């Protein structure tokens, strides 16, 4: 297996995965519509790996241009990141999220099928588990009962992929359920570069650290957790990227459809993250307690035994390194990719 098509490869997780795929010797082709990413990232990737990225500005809703990529290249496997992913925005714009994420994926599958390419790794999310009754979460936990349209699109796409693989055993599909990706490549050249006001915790913290935001709002300190603030399973984005390289081995084994949690198996609260960030970087992060955020769940962290045993993968980086690397990217790119 040589030629890997990465949809959404200009994004935060996509770009880090492109780096690790190139380092592992794969030939990577990227398509991205740059709606929530910047093509400058490809110059940064080339600085890291020394390998030019073949990329095309293509939207998955544009079937003609999407098909042209499969005419031009002998694709061996597709890693599918492309999708809208802001939880709050999805509540305000459900149609846009269902159309973009689901129709886009159906177009991709149709065109792959037409070209007899049936190897796919799908970027899913722990959000499909909804609010777990107990933790840690294993892959056989119930899914659905999502709390927002973004989560429902991930759940529905998983269902589509399961049904397709059941109908045609030639499909090899790996579904990766990400927990909370943070951190950045150690070079500080690529990292999380959200448009506008960050929804997620770590990019908000780094913007407070660089002086772009006066303080962090901690959404609720009355949850049933050790310090009352929300607990999540934060995983270094490079660990996440390496999980995709390992997943390619599963595709090569023609294992049908497999599902894996990609997390660390450890839960950290919001205040734990703040404390670790302050210690790791020697920067004080002012914060104030605000009301709970709609749709938030108290606690979510993974059991990662299955990925360890079946993929031979486990996260290597701890929370301090995640905090160091997040800050390193932010301080080297105060205004993101310029
Ligand atoms: C983490 C914790 C907040 C911001 C979402 C998606 C998930 C994935 C990751 C895409 C929570 C608290 C946050 C802030 C805060 N996205 N928080 N102040 O909501 O766990 O997951 O992003 O794949 O699918 O659901 O991540 O970083 O937004 O929140 O107190 O300014 O930090 O309440 O407890 P979340 P998050």
mmCIF file of C-alpha atoms and ligand atoms in Angstrom:
data_model
loop_
_atom_site.group_PDB
_atom_site.id
_atom_site.type_symbol
_atom_site.label_atom_id
_atom_site.label_comp_id
_atom_site.label_asym_id
_atom_site.label_seq_id
_atom_site.Cartn_x
_atom_site.Cartn_y
_atom_site.Cartn_z
ATOM 1 C CA UNK A 1 0.000 0.000 0.000
ATOM 2 C CA UNK A 2 1.616 3.255 -1.107
ATOM 3 C CA UNK A 3 -0.756 6.043 -2.169
ATOM 4 C CA UNK A 4 -2.875 7.468 0.641
ATOM 5 C CA UNK A 5 -5.563 10.079 -0.060
ATOM 6 C CA UNK A 6 -6.153 12.291 2.992
ATOM 7 C CA UNK A 7 -9.363 14.324 2.933
ATOM 8 C CA UNK A 8 -9.141 17.403 5.185
ATOM 9 C CA UNK A 9 -5.373 17.023 5.290
ATOM 10 C CA UNK A 10 -4.826 20.763 5.848
ATOM 11 C CA UNK A 11 -6.623 20.627 9.189
ATOM 12 C CA UNK A 12 -5.244 20.230 12.712
ATOM 13 C CA UNK A 13 -5.302 16.416 12.955
ATOM 14 C CA UNK A 14 -5.025 15.926 9.196
ATOM 15 C CA UNK A 15 -1.784 17.918 8.873
ATOM 16 C CA UNK A 16 -0.148 16.065 11.765
ATOM 17 C CA UNK A 17 -1.192 12.762 10.176
ATOM 18 C CA UNK A 18 0.269 13.804 6.803
ATOM 19 C CA UNK A 19 3.633 14.375 8.546
ATOM 20 C CA UNK A 20 3.626 10.915 10.137
ATOM 21 C CA UNK A 21 2.471 9.210 6.904
ATOM 22 C CA UNK A 22 5.289 10.848 4.935
ATOM 23 C CA UNK A 23 7.793 9.894 7.654
ATOM 24 C CA UNK A 24 6.496 6.296 7.417
ATOM 25 C CA UNK A 25 7.233 6.308 3.664
ATOM 26 C CA UNK A 26 3.725 6.681 2.249
ATOM 27 C CA UNK A 27 2.955 8.842 -0.795
ATOM 28 C CA UNK A 28 0.322 11.317 0.437
ATOM 29 C CA UNK A 29 -2.230 13.187 -1.669
ATOM 30 C CA UNK A 30 -4.428 15.767 0.123
ATOM 31 C CA UNK A 31 -7.777 17.273 -0.771
ATOM 32 C CA UNK A 32 -9.182 20.088 1.338
ATOM 33 C CA UNK A 33 -11.687 22.929 0.764
ATOM 34 C CA UNK A 34 -9.772 25.202 3.210
ATOM 35 C CA UNK A 35 -13.023 26.279 4.873
ATOM 36 C CA UNK A 36 -11.411 25.838 8.296
ATOM 37 C CA UNK A 37 -7.722 25.499 7.398
ATOM 38 C CA UNK A 38 -4.905 27.308 5.615
ATOM 39 C CA UNK A 39 -2.864 26.017 2.681
ATOM 40 C CA UNK A 40 0.241 27.607 4.245
ATOM 41 C CA UNK A 41 0.299 24.475 6.405
ATOM 42 C CA UNK A 42 1.751 22.536 3.432
ATOM 43 C CA UNK A 43 4.863 24.724 3.361
ATOM 44 C CA UNK A 44 5.254 23.966 7.084
ATOM 45 C CA UNK A 45 4.846 20.222 6.519
ATOM 46 C CA UNK A 46 7.510 20.337 3.790
ATOM 47 C CA UNK A 47 9.848 22.131 6.257
ATOM 48 C CA UNK A 48 9.340 19.270 8.727
ATOM 49 C CA UNK A 49 9.593 16.285 6.365
ATOM 50 C CA UNK A 50 11.436 17.702 3.358
ATOM 51 C CA UNK A 51 8.707 16.200 1.176
ATOM 52 C CA UNK A 52 6.383 18.325 -0.955
ATOM 53 C CA UNK A 53 2.684 17.628 -0.339
ATOM 54 C CA UNK A 54 0.537 17.024 -3.450
ATOM 55 C CA UNK A 55 -2.652 18.882 -2.515
ATOM 56 C CA UNK A 56 -5.802 20.042 -4.300
ATOM 57 C CA UNK A 57 -8.516 22.506 -3.251
ATOM 58 C CA UNK A 58 -11.532 20.231 -3.621
ATOM 59 C CA UNK A 59 -14.842 20.108 -1.739
ATOM 60 C CA UNK A 60 -16.420 16.689 -1.164
ATOM 61 C CA UNK A 61 -19.711 18.160 -2.444
ATOM 62 C CA UNK A 62 -18.024 18.678 -5.843
ATOM 63 C CA UNK A 63 -18.260 15.156 -7.250
ATOM 64 C CA UNK A 64 -16.655 16.010 -10.612
ATOM 65 C CA UNK A 65 -13.404 17.316 -9.140
ATOM 66 C CA UNK A 66 -13.449 14.689 -6.420
ATOM 67 C CA UNK A 67 -13.695 11.998 -9.104
ATOM 68 C CA UNK A 68 -10.771 13.568 -11.017
ATOM 69 C CA UNK A 69 -8.411 12.737 -8.125
ATOM 70 C CA UNK A 70 -9.298 9.058 -8.418
ATOM 71 C CA UNK A 71 -8.723 9.263 -12.188
ATOM 72 C CA UNK A 72 -5.311 10.859 -11.651
ATOM 73 C CA UNK A 73 -3.938 8.675 -8.862
ATOM 74 C CA UNK A 74 -3.973 4.977 -8.019
ATOM 75 C CA UNK A 75 -5.283 5.478 -4.461
ATOM 76 C CA UNK A 76 -4.706 2.521 -2.111
ATOM 77 C CA UNK A 77 -6.489 3.855 0.971
ATOM 78 C CA UNK A 78 -8.443 6.960 1.989
ATOM 79 C CA UNK A 79 -8.105 8.596 5.416
ATOM 80 C CA UNK A 80 -11.225 10.724 5.797
ATOM 81 C CA UNK A 81 -10.921 13.769 8.100
ATOM 82 C CA UNK A 82 -12.841 16.369 6.057
ATOM 83 C CA UNK A 83 -15.871 17.649 7.943
ATOM 84 C CA UNK A 84 -17.295 20.547 9.917
ATOM 85 C CA UNK A 85 -16.613 19.998 13.628
ATOM 86 C CA UNK A 86 -17.753 22.885 15.819
ATOM 87 C CA UNK A 87 -20.283 21.560 18.308
ATOM 88 C CA UNK A 88 -21.960 24.917 19.024
ATOM 89 C CA UNK A 89 -22.071 25.917 15.336
ATOM 90 C CA UNK A 90 -23.712 22.587 14.488
ATOM 91 C CA UNK A 91 -26.609 23.394 16.832
ATOM 92 C CA UNK A 92 -27.155 26.720 15.012
ATOM 93 C CA UNK A 93 -26.677 25.296 11.474
ATOM 94 C CA UNK A 94 -27.824 21.640 11.489
ATOM 95 C CA UNK A 95 -28.645 21.430 7.745
ATOM 96 C CA UNK A 96 -25.165 22.700 6.808
ATOM 97 C CA UNK A 97 -23.579 20.104 9.086
ATOM 98 C CA UNK A 98 -25.704 17.165 7.846
ATOM 99 C CA UNK A 99 -25.222 18.157 4.203
ATOM 100 C CA UNK A 100 -21.503 18.834 4.441
ATOM 101 C CA UNK A 101 -20.525 15.886 6.625
ATOM 102 C CA UNK A 102 -22.928 13.201 5.434
ATOM 103 C CA UNK A 103 -23.506 14.065 1.755
ATOM 104 C CA UNK A 104 -19.763 14.703 1.456
ATOM 105 C CA UNK A 105 -19.014 11.263 2.881
ATOM 106 C CA UNK A 106 -21.638 9.566 0.668
ATOM 107 C CA UNK A 107 -20.035 11.229 -2.396
ATOM 108 C CA UNK A 108 -16.627 9.973 -1.303
ATOM 109 C CA UNK A 109 -17.870 6.408 -0.784
ATOM 110 C CA UNK A 110 -19.723 6.381 -4.129
ATOM 111 C CA UNK A 111 -16.626 7.525 -6.032
ATOM 112 C CA UNK A 112 -14.339 5.140 -4.141
ATOM 113 C CA UNK A 113 -16.709 2.295 -4.979
ATOM 114 C CA UNK A 114 -16.811 3.275 -8.660
ATOM 115 C CA UNK A 115 -13.012 3.022 -8.695
ATOM 116 C CA UNK A 116 -13.052 -0.227 -6.688
ATOM 117 C CA UNK A 117 -11.166 1.426 -3.822
ATOM 118 C CA UNK A 118 -12.555 -0.071 -0.641
ATOM 119 C CA UNK A 119 -10.009 0.810 2.050
ATOM 120 C CA UNK A 120 -11.096 3.614 4.398
ATOM 121 C CA UNK A 121 -10.013 5.014 7.766
ATOM 122 C CA UNK A 122 -12.688 7.274 9.263
ATOM 123 C CA UNK A 123 -12.151 10.114 11.735
ATOM 124 C CA UNK A 124 -14.863 9.585 14.327
ATOM 125 C CA UNK A 125 -15.199 11.000 17.823
ATOM 126 C CA UNK A 126 -15.869 10.017 21.432
ATOM 127 C CA UNK A 127 -18.899 12.258 21.110
ATOM 128 C CA UNK A 128 -20.770 9.255 19.623
ATOM 129 C CA UNK A 129 -20.855 7.772 23.138
ATOM 130 C CA UNK A 130 -23.049 10.648 24.372
ATOM 131 C CA UNK A 131 -22.968 10.913 28.188
ATOM 132 C CA UNK A 132 -21.457 7.598 29.394
ATOM 133 C CA UNK A 133 -23.011 6.053 32.513
ATOM 134 C CA UNK A 134 -19.610 4.747 33.633
ATOM 135 C CA UNK A 135 -15.952 5.309 32.667
ATOM 136 C CA UNK A 136 -13.565 4.253 31.231
ATOM 137 C CA UNK A 137 -15.376 3.854 27.919
ATOM 138 C CA UNK A 138 -14.812 0.726 25.814
ATOM 139 C CA UNK A 139 -15.661 0.392 22.125
ATOM 140 C CA UNK A 140 -18.681 -1.836 22.863
ATOM 141 C CA UNK A 141 -20.404 0.904 24.885
ATOM 142 C CA UNK A 142 -23.732 2.063 23.456
ATOM 143 C CA UNK A 143 -23.491 4.909 20.950
ATOM 144 C CA UNK A 144 -26.078 7.444 19.793
ATOM 145 C CA UNK A 145 -27.976 9.730 22.171
ATOM 146 C CA UNK A 146 -25.631 12.425 20.805
ATOM 147 C CA UNK A 147 -26.062 15.906 22.258
ATOM 148 C CA UNK A 148 -25.575 17.915 19.039
ATOM 149 C CA UNK A 149 -25.861 17.631 15.215
ATOM 150 C CA UNK A 150 -22.059 17.411 14.870
ATOM 151 C CA UNK A 151 -22.072 14.306 17.082
ATOM 152 C CA UNK A 152 -25.041 12.861 15.185
ATOM 153 C CA UNK A 153 -23.160 13.207 11.865
ATOM 154 C CA UNK A 154 -20.291 11.135 13.277
ATOM 155 C CA UNK A 155 -22.757 8.542 14.606
ATOM 156 C CA UNK A 156 -24.674 8.378 11.301
ATOM 157 C CA UNK A 157 -21.526 8.079 9.202
ATOM 158 C CA UNK A 158 -20.367 5.202 11.422
ATOM 159 C CA UNK A 159 -23.742 3.493 10.763
ATOM 160 C CA UNK A 160 -23.400 4.072 6.988
ATOM 161 C CA UNK A 161 -19.911 2.533 7.018
ATOM 162 C CA UNK A 162 -21.043 -0.488 9.052
ATOM 163 C CA UNK A 163 -23.929 -1.164 6.638
ATOM 164 C CA UNK A 164 -21.720 -0.765 3.556
ATOM 165 C CA UNK A 165 -19.090 -3.147 4.905
ATOM 166 C CA UNK A 166 -21.808 -5.654 5.847
ATOM 167 C CA UNK A 167 -23.200 -5.481 2.286
ATOM 168 C CA UNK A 168 -19.795 -5.899 0.634
ATOM 169 C CA UNK A 169 -17.021 -7.762 2.425
ATOM 170 C CA UNK A 170 -14.415 -6.301 0.089
ATOM 171 C CA UNK A 171 -14.574 -3.116 2.159
ATOM 172 C CA UNK A 172 -11.898 -2.728 4.850
ATOM 173 C CA UNK A 173 -12.808 0.062 7.252
ATOM 174 C CA UNK A 174 -11.197 1.316 10.464
ATOM 175 C CA UNK A 175 -13.245 3.732 12.576
ATOM 176 C CA UNK A 176 -11.097 5.748 15.001
ATOM 177 C CA UNK A 177 -12.922 7.450 17.880
ATOM 178 C CA UNK A 178 -10.808 10.400 19.028
ATOM 179 C CA UNK A 179 -11.036 11.704 22.549
ATOM 180 C CA UNK A 180 -9.725 15.257 23.071
ATOM 181 C CA UNK A 181 -6.804 16.053 20.774
ATOM 182 C CA UNK A 182 -4.446 18.840 21.966
ATOM 183 C CA UNK A 183 -0.749 19.661 21.570
ATOM 184 C CA UNK A 184 1.268 20.245 18.406
ATOM 185 C CA UNK A 185 4.294 18.955 16.506
ATOM 186 C CA UNK A 186 7.456 19.644 18.569
ATOM 187 C CA UNK A 187 8.818 21.897 15.781
ATOM 188 C CA UNK A 188 6.136 24.503 16.545
ATOM 189 C CA UNK A 189 5.534 24.732 12.782
ATOM 190 C CA UNK A 190 2.063 23.141 12.755
ATOM 191 C CA UNK A 191 -0.649 23.144 15.379
ATOM 192 C CA UNK A 192 -4.235 24.003 16.255
ATOM 193 C CA UNK A 193 -5.226 27.180 14.433
ATOM 194 C CA UNK A 194 -8.970 27.769 15.053
ATOM 195 C CA UNK A 195 -10.828 30.559 13.254
ATOM 196 C CA UNK A 196 -12.350 33.193 15.563
ATOM 197 C CA UNK A 197 -13.012 32.554 19.267
ATOM 198 C CA UNK A 198 -11.800 29.036 20.155
ATOM 199 C CA UNK A 199 -14.532 26.603 21.213
ATOM 200 C CA UNK A 200 -12.076 24.132 22.681
ATOM 201 C CA UNK A 201 -10.207 24.408 25.983
ATOM 202 C CA UNK A 202 -6.539 24.273 24.977
ATOM 203 C CA UNK A 203 -6.550 26.827 22.142
ATOM 204 C CA UNK A 204 -8.450 29.154 24.465
ATOM 205 C CA UNK A 205 -5.825 28.683 27.197
ATOM 206 C CA UNK A 206 -2.951 29.386 24.768
ATOM 207 C CA UNK A 207 -4.701 32.568 23.562
ATOM 208 C CA UNK A 208 -4.993 33.692 27.209
ATOM 209 C CA UNK A 209 -1.305 32.850 27.673
ATOM 210 C CA UNK A 210 -0.302 34.979 24.663
ATOM 211 C CA UNK A 211 -2.482 37.875 25.850
ATOM 212 C CA UNK A 212 -5.106 37.638 23.110
ATOM 213 C CA UNK A 213 -7.864 36.872 25.688
ATOM 214 C CA UNK A 214 -8.022 38.372 29.205
ATOM 215 C CA UNK A 215 -9.000 35.186 31.039
ATOM 216 C CA UNK A 216 -10.341 31.653 30.673
ATOM 217 C CA UNK A 217 -14.014 30.982 31.410
ATOM 218 C CA UNK A 218 -14.322 27.678 33.257
ATOM 219 C CA UNK A 219 -17.710 26.313 32.298
ATOM 220 C CA UNK A 220 -19.080 24.988 35.582
ATOM 221 C CA UNK A 221 -17.392 23.770 38.767
ATOM 222 C CA UNK A 222 -20.388 21.878 40.160
ATOM 223 C CA UNK A 223 -19.985 18.607 38.252
ATOM 224 C CA UNK A 224 -19.624 15.367 40.166
ATOM 225 C CA UNK A 225 -15.844 15.249 39.565
ATOM 226 C CA UNK A 226 -12.815 15.542 41.870
ATOM 227 C CA UNK A 227 -12.731 19.323 41.625
ATOM 228 C CA UNK A 228 -16.170 20.036 40.145
ATOM 229 C CA UNK A 229 -14.896 20.878 36.635
ATOM 230 C CA UNK A 230 -15.344 18.742 33.512
ATOM 231 C CA UNK A 231 -13.042 15.746 33.041
ATOM 232 C CA UNK A 232 -11.771 14.716 29.585
ATOM 233 C CA UNK A 233 -9.226 12.337 28.030
ATOM 234 C CA UNK A 234 -6.693 14.661 26.386
ATOM 235 C CA UNK A 235 -4.432 13.021 23.814
ATOM 236 C CA UNK A 236 -1.389 14.501 22.044
ATOM 237 C CA UNK A 237 -2.197 15.121 18.382
ATOM 238 C CA UNK A 238 1.051 13.393 17.328
ATOM 239 C CA UNK A 239 -0.013 10.265 19.240
ATOM 240 C CA UNK A 240 -3.326 10.505 17.416
ATOM 241 C CA UNK A 241 -1.545 10.829 14.053
ATOM 242 C CA UNK A 242 0.594 7.771 14.788
ATOM 243 C CA UNK A 243 -2.604 5.835 15.544
ATOM 244 C CA UNK A 244 -3.633 6.366 11.899
ATOM 245 C CA UNK A 245 -0.332 4.979 10.617
ATOM 246 C CA UNK A 246 -0.908 1.878 12.758
ATOM 247 C CA UNK A 247 -4.496 1.618 11.470
ATOM 248 C CA UNK A 248 -3.141 1.218 7.917
ATOM 249 C CA UNK A 249 -1.668 -2.109 9.017
ATOM 250 C CA UNK A 250 -5.178 -3.238 9.979
ATOM 251 C CA UNK A 251 -6.397 -2.251 6.519
ATOM 252 C CA UNK A 252 -3.592 -4.320 4.946
ATOM 253 C CA UNK A 253 -4.708 -7.319 7.019
ATOM 254 C CA UNK A 254 -8.119 -6.980 5.343
ATOM 255 C CA UNK A 255 -9.804 -7.198 8.743
ATOM 256 C CA UNK A 256 -13.256 -5.990 7.637
ATOM 257 C CA UNK A 257 -14.602 -3.230 9.905
ATOM 258 C CA UNK A 258 -12.743 -2.399 13.153
ATOM 259 C CA UNK A 259 -13.410 0.321 15.737
ATOM 260 C CA UNK A 260 -10.811 1.791 18.142
ATOM 261 C CA UNK A 261 -10.724 4.437 20.849
ATOM 262 C CA UNK A 262 -7.738 6.746 20.483
ATOM 263 C CA UNK A 263 -7.137 8.296 23.894
ATOM 264 C CA UNK A 264 -4.722 7.996 26.804
ATOM 265 C CA UNK A 265 -7.096 6.254 29.242
ATOM 266 C CA UNK A 266 -6.512 9.119 31.707
ATOM 267 C CA UNK A 267 -8.997 11.849 32.673
ATOM 268 C CA UNK A 268 -7.965 15.422 33.492
ATOM 269 C CA UNK A 269 -10.295 18.155 34.732
ATOM 270 C CA UNK A 270 -10.305 21.686 33.343
ATOM 271 C CA UNK A 271 -8.435 22.922 36.423
ATOM 272 C CA UNK A 272 -5.959 20.007 36.148
ATOM 273 C CA UNK A 273 -5.180 21.184 32.592
ATOM 274 C CA UNK A 274 -4.798 24.798 33.731
ATOM 275 C CA UNK A 275 -2.444 23.743 36.545
ATOM 276 C CA UNK A 276 -0.347 21.521 34.261
ATOM 277 C CA UNK A 277 -0.158 24.278 31.645
ATOM 278 C CA UNK A 278 1.046 26.790 34.266
ATOM 279 C CA UNK A 279 3.709 24.403 35.588
ATOM 280 C CA UNK A 280 4.836 23.246 32.122
ATOM 281 C CA UNK A 281 5.238 26.777 30.740
ATOM 282 C CA UNK A 282 5.707 28.994 33.815
ATOM 283 C CA UNK A 283 2.715 31.135 32.777
ATOM 284 C CA UNK A 284 -0.235 32.068 35.038
ATOM 285 C CA UNK A 285 -3.633 31.500 33.457
ATOM 286 C CA UNK A 286 -6.306 33.768 35.010
ATOM 287 C CA UNK A 287 -9.771 32.234 34.995
ATOM 288 C CA UNK A 288 -13.255 32.726 36.355
ATOM 289 C CA UNK A 289 -15.993 30.177 36.968
ATOM 290 C CA UNK A 290 -18.976 30.579 34.624
ATOM 291 C CA UNK A 291 -22.230 28.600 34.287
ATOM 292 C CA UNK A 292 -22.115 25.155 32.687
ATOM 293 C CA UNK A 293 -21.994 25.069 28.830
ATOM 294 C CA UNK A 294 -25.066 23.556 27.147
ATOM 295 C CA UNK A 295 -24.386 20.012 25.905
ATOM 296 C CA UNK A 296 -21.294 19.434 28.047
ATOM 297 C CA UNK A 297 -20.998 16.124 29.865
ATOM 298 C CA UNK A 298 -19.322 15.724 33.281
ATOM 299 C CA UNK A 299 -16.749 13.008 32.581
ATOM 300 C CA UNK A 300 -15.402 11.233 29.495
ATOM 301 C CA UNK A 301 -12.271 9.126 29.199
ATOM 302 C CA UNK A 302 -11.328 5.990 27.294
ATOM 303 C CA UNK A 303 -10.211 2.424 27.802
ATOM 304 C CA UNK A 304 -7.474 1.985 25.192
ATOM 305 C CA UNK A 305 -6.711 -1.730 25.660
ATOM 306 C CA UNK A 306 -8.182 -2.712 22.286
ATOM 307 C CA UNK A 307 -5.939 -0.362 20.270
ATOM 308 C CA UNK A 308 -2.968 -1.471 22.360
ATOM 309 C CA UNK A 309 -3.561 -5.165 21.635
ATOM 310 C CA UNK A 310 -4.880 -5.016 18.060
ATOM 311 C CA UNK A 311 -2.999 -2.006 16.635
ATOM 312 C CA UNK A 312 0.114 -2.236 18.767
ATOM 313 C CA UNK A 313 -0.484 1.454 19.525
ATOM 314 C CA UNK A 314 -0.596 3.466 22.711
ATOM 315 C CA UNK A 315 -0.212 7.142 23.508
ATOM 316 C CA UNK A 316 3.350 8.092 24.459
ATOM 317 C CA UNK A 317 3.020 11.741 25.492
ATOM 318 C CA UNK A 318 1.762 13.002 28.861
ATOM 319 C CA UNK A 319 -0.241 16.113 29.768
ATOM 320 C CA UNK A 320 2.821 18.293 30.454
ATOM 321 C CA UNK A 321 4.240 17.629 26.950
ATOM 322 C CA UNK A 322 0.809 18.363 25.477
ATOM 323 C CA UNK A 323 0.772 21.701 27.308
ATOM 324 C CA UNK A 324 4.375 22.516 26.309
ATOM 325 C CA UNK A 325 3.785 21.745 22.644
ATOM 326 C CA UNK A 326 0.460 23.627 22.493
ATOM 327 C CA UNK A 327 2.170 26.715 23.921
ATOM 328 C CA UNK A 328 5.236 26.286 21.667
ATOM 329 C CA UNK A 329 3.035 26.448 18.548
ATOM 330 C CA UNK A 330 1.019 29.417 19.847
ATOM 331 C CA UNK A 331 4.050 31.492 20.819
ATOM 332 C CA UNK A 332 5.702 30.788 17.442
ATOM 333 C CA UNK A 333 2.453 31.676 15.642
ATOM 334 C CA UNK A 334 0.744 34.416 17.697
ATOM 335 C CA UNK A 335 -1.753 34.988 14.874
ATOM 336 C CA UNK A 336 -1.856 31.445 13.485
ATOM 337 C CA UNK A 337 -0.537 30.683 10.001
ATOM 338 C CA UNK A 338 0.490 33.941 8.347
HETATM 339 C C1 LIG B 1 -13.287 20.361 27.212
HETATM 340 C C2 LIG B 1 -13.641 20.782 28.632
HETATM 341 C C3 LIG B 1 -15.553 22.233 28.768
HETATM 342 C C4 LIG B 1 -13.603 25.620 26.709
HETATM 343 C C5 LIG B 1 -15.351 18.721 21.766
HETATM 344 C C6 LIG B 1 -16.162 17.893 20.822
HETATM 345 C C7 LIG B 1 -15.374 16.662 20.428
HETATM 346 C C8 LIG B 1 -14.026 17.090 19.894
HETATM 347 C C9 LIG B 1 -13.278 17.880 20.947
HETATM 348 C C10 LIG B 1 -14.075 17.347 17.523
HETATM 349 C C11 LIG B 1 -15.143 20.773 28.896
HETATM 350 C C12 LIG B 1 -14.284 22.949 29.234
HETATM 351 C C13 LIG B 1 -13.865 24.375 27.265
HETATM 352 C C14 LIG B 1 -13.554 26.766 27.541
HETATM 353 C C15 LIG B 1 -14.015 25.382 29.444
HETATM 354 N N1 LIG B 1 -14.157 17.876 18.724
HETATM 355 N N2 LIG B 1 -14.058 24.269 28.611
HETATM 356 N N3 LIG B 1 -13.759 26.601 28.893
HETATM 357 O O1 LIG B 1 -16.434 19.645 24.464
HETATM 358 O O2 LIG B 1 -14.952 17.780 25.417
HETATM 359 O O3 LIG B 1 -15.175 18.004 22.956
HETATM 360 O O4 LIG B 1 -14.082 19.036 21.234
HETATM 361 O O5 LIG B 1 -13.890 16.217 17.187
HETATM 362 O O6 LIG B 1 -16.088 15.960 19.451
HETATM 363 O O7 LIG B 1 -17.331 17.450 21.477
HETATM 364 O O8 LIG B 1 -13.906 19.715 24.222
HETATM 365 O O9 LIG B 1 -12.215 21.462 24.611
HETATM 366 O O10 LIG B 1 -14.612 22.169 24.103
HETATM 367 O O11 LIG B 1 -14.087 21.148 26.316
HETATM 368 O O12 LIG B 1 -14.210 25.273 30.680
HETATM 369 O O13 LIG B 1 -13.324 27.936 27.078
HETATM 370 O O14 LIG B 1 -13.208 22.111 28.837
HETATM 371 O O15 LIG B 1 -16.657 22.560 29.584
HETATM 372 O O16 LIG B 1 -15.342 20.344 30.246
HETATM 373 P P1 LIG B 1 -15.210 18.792 24.359
HETATM 374 P P2 LIG B 1 -13.688 21.202 24.757
#
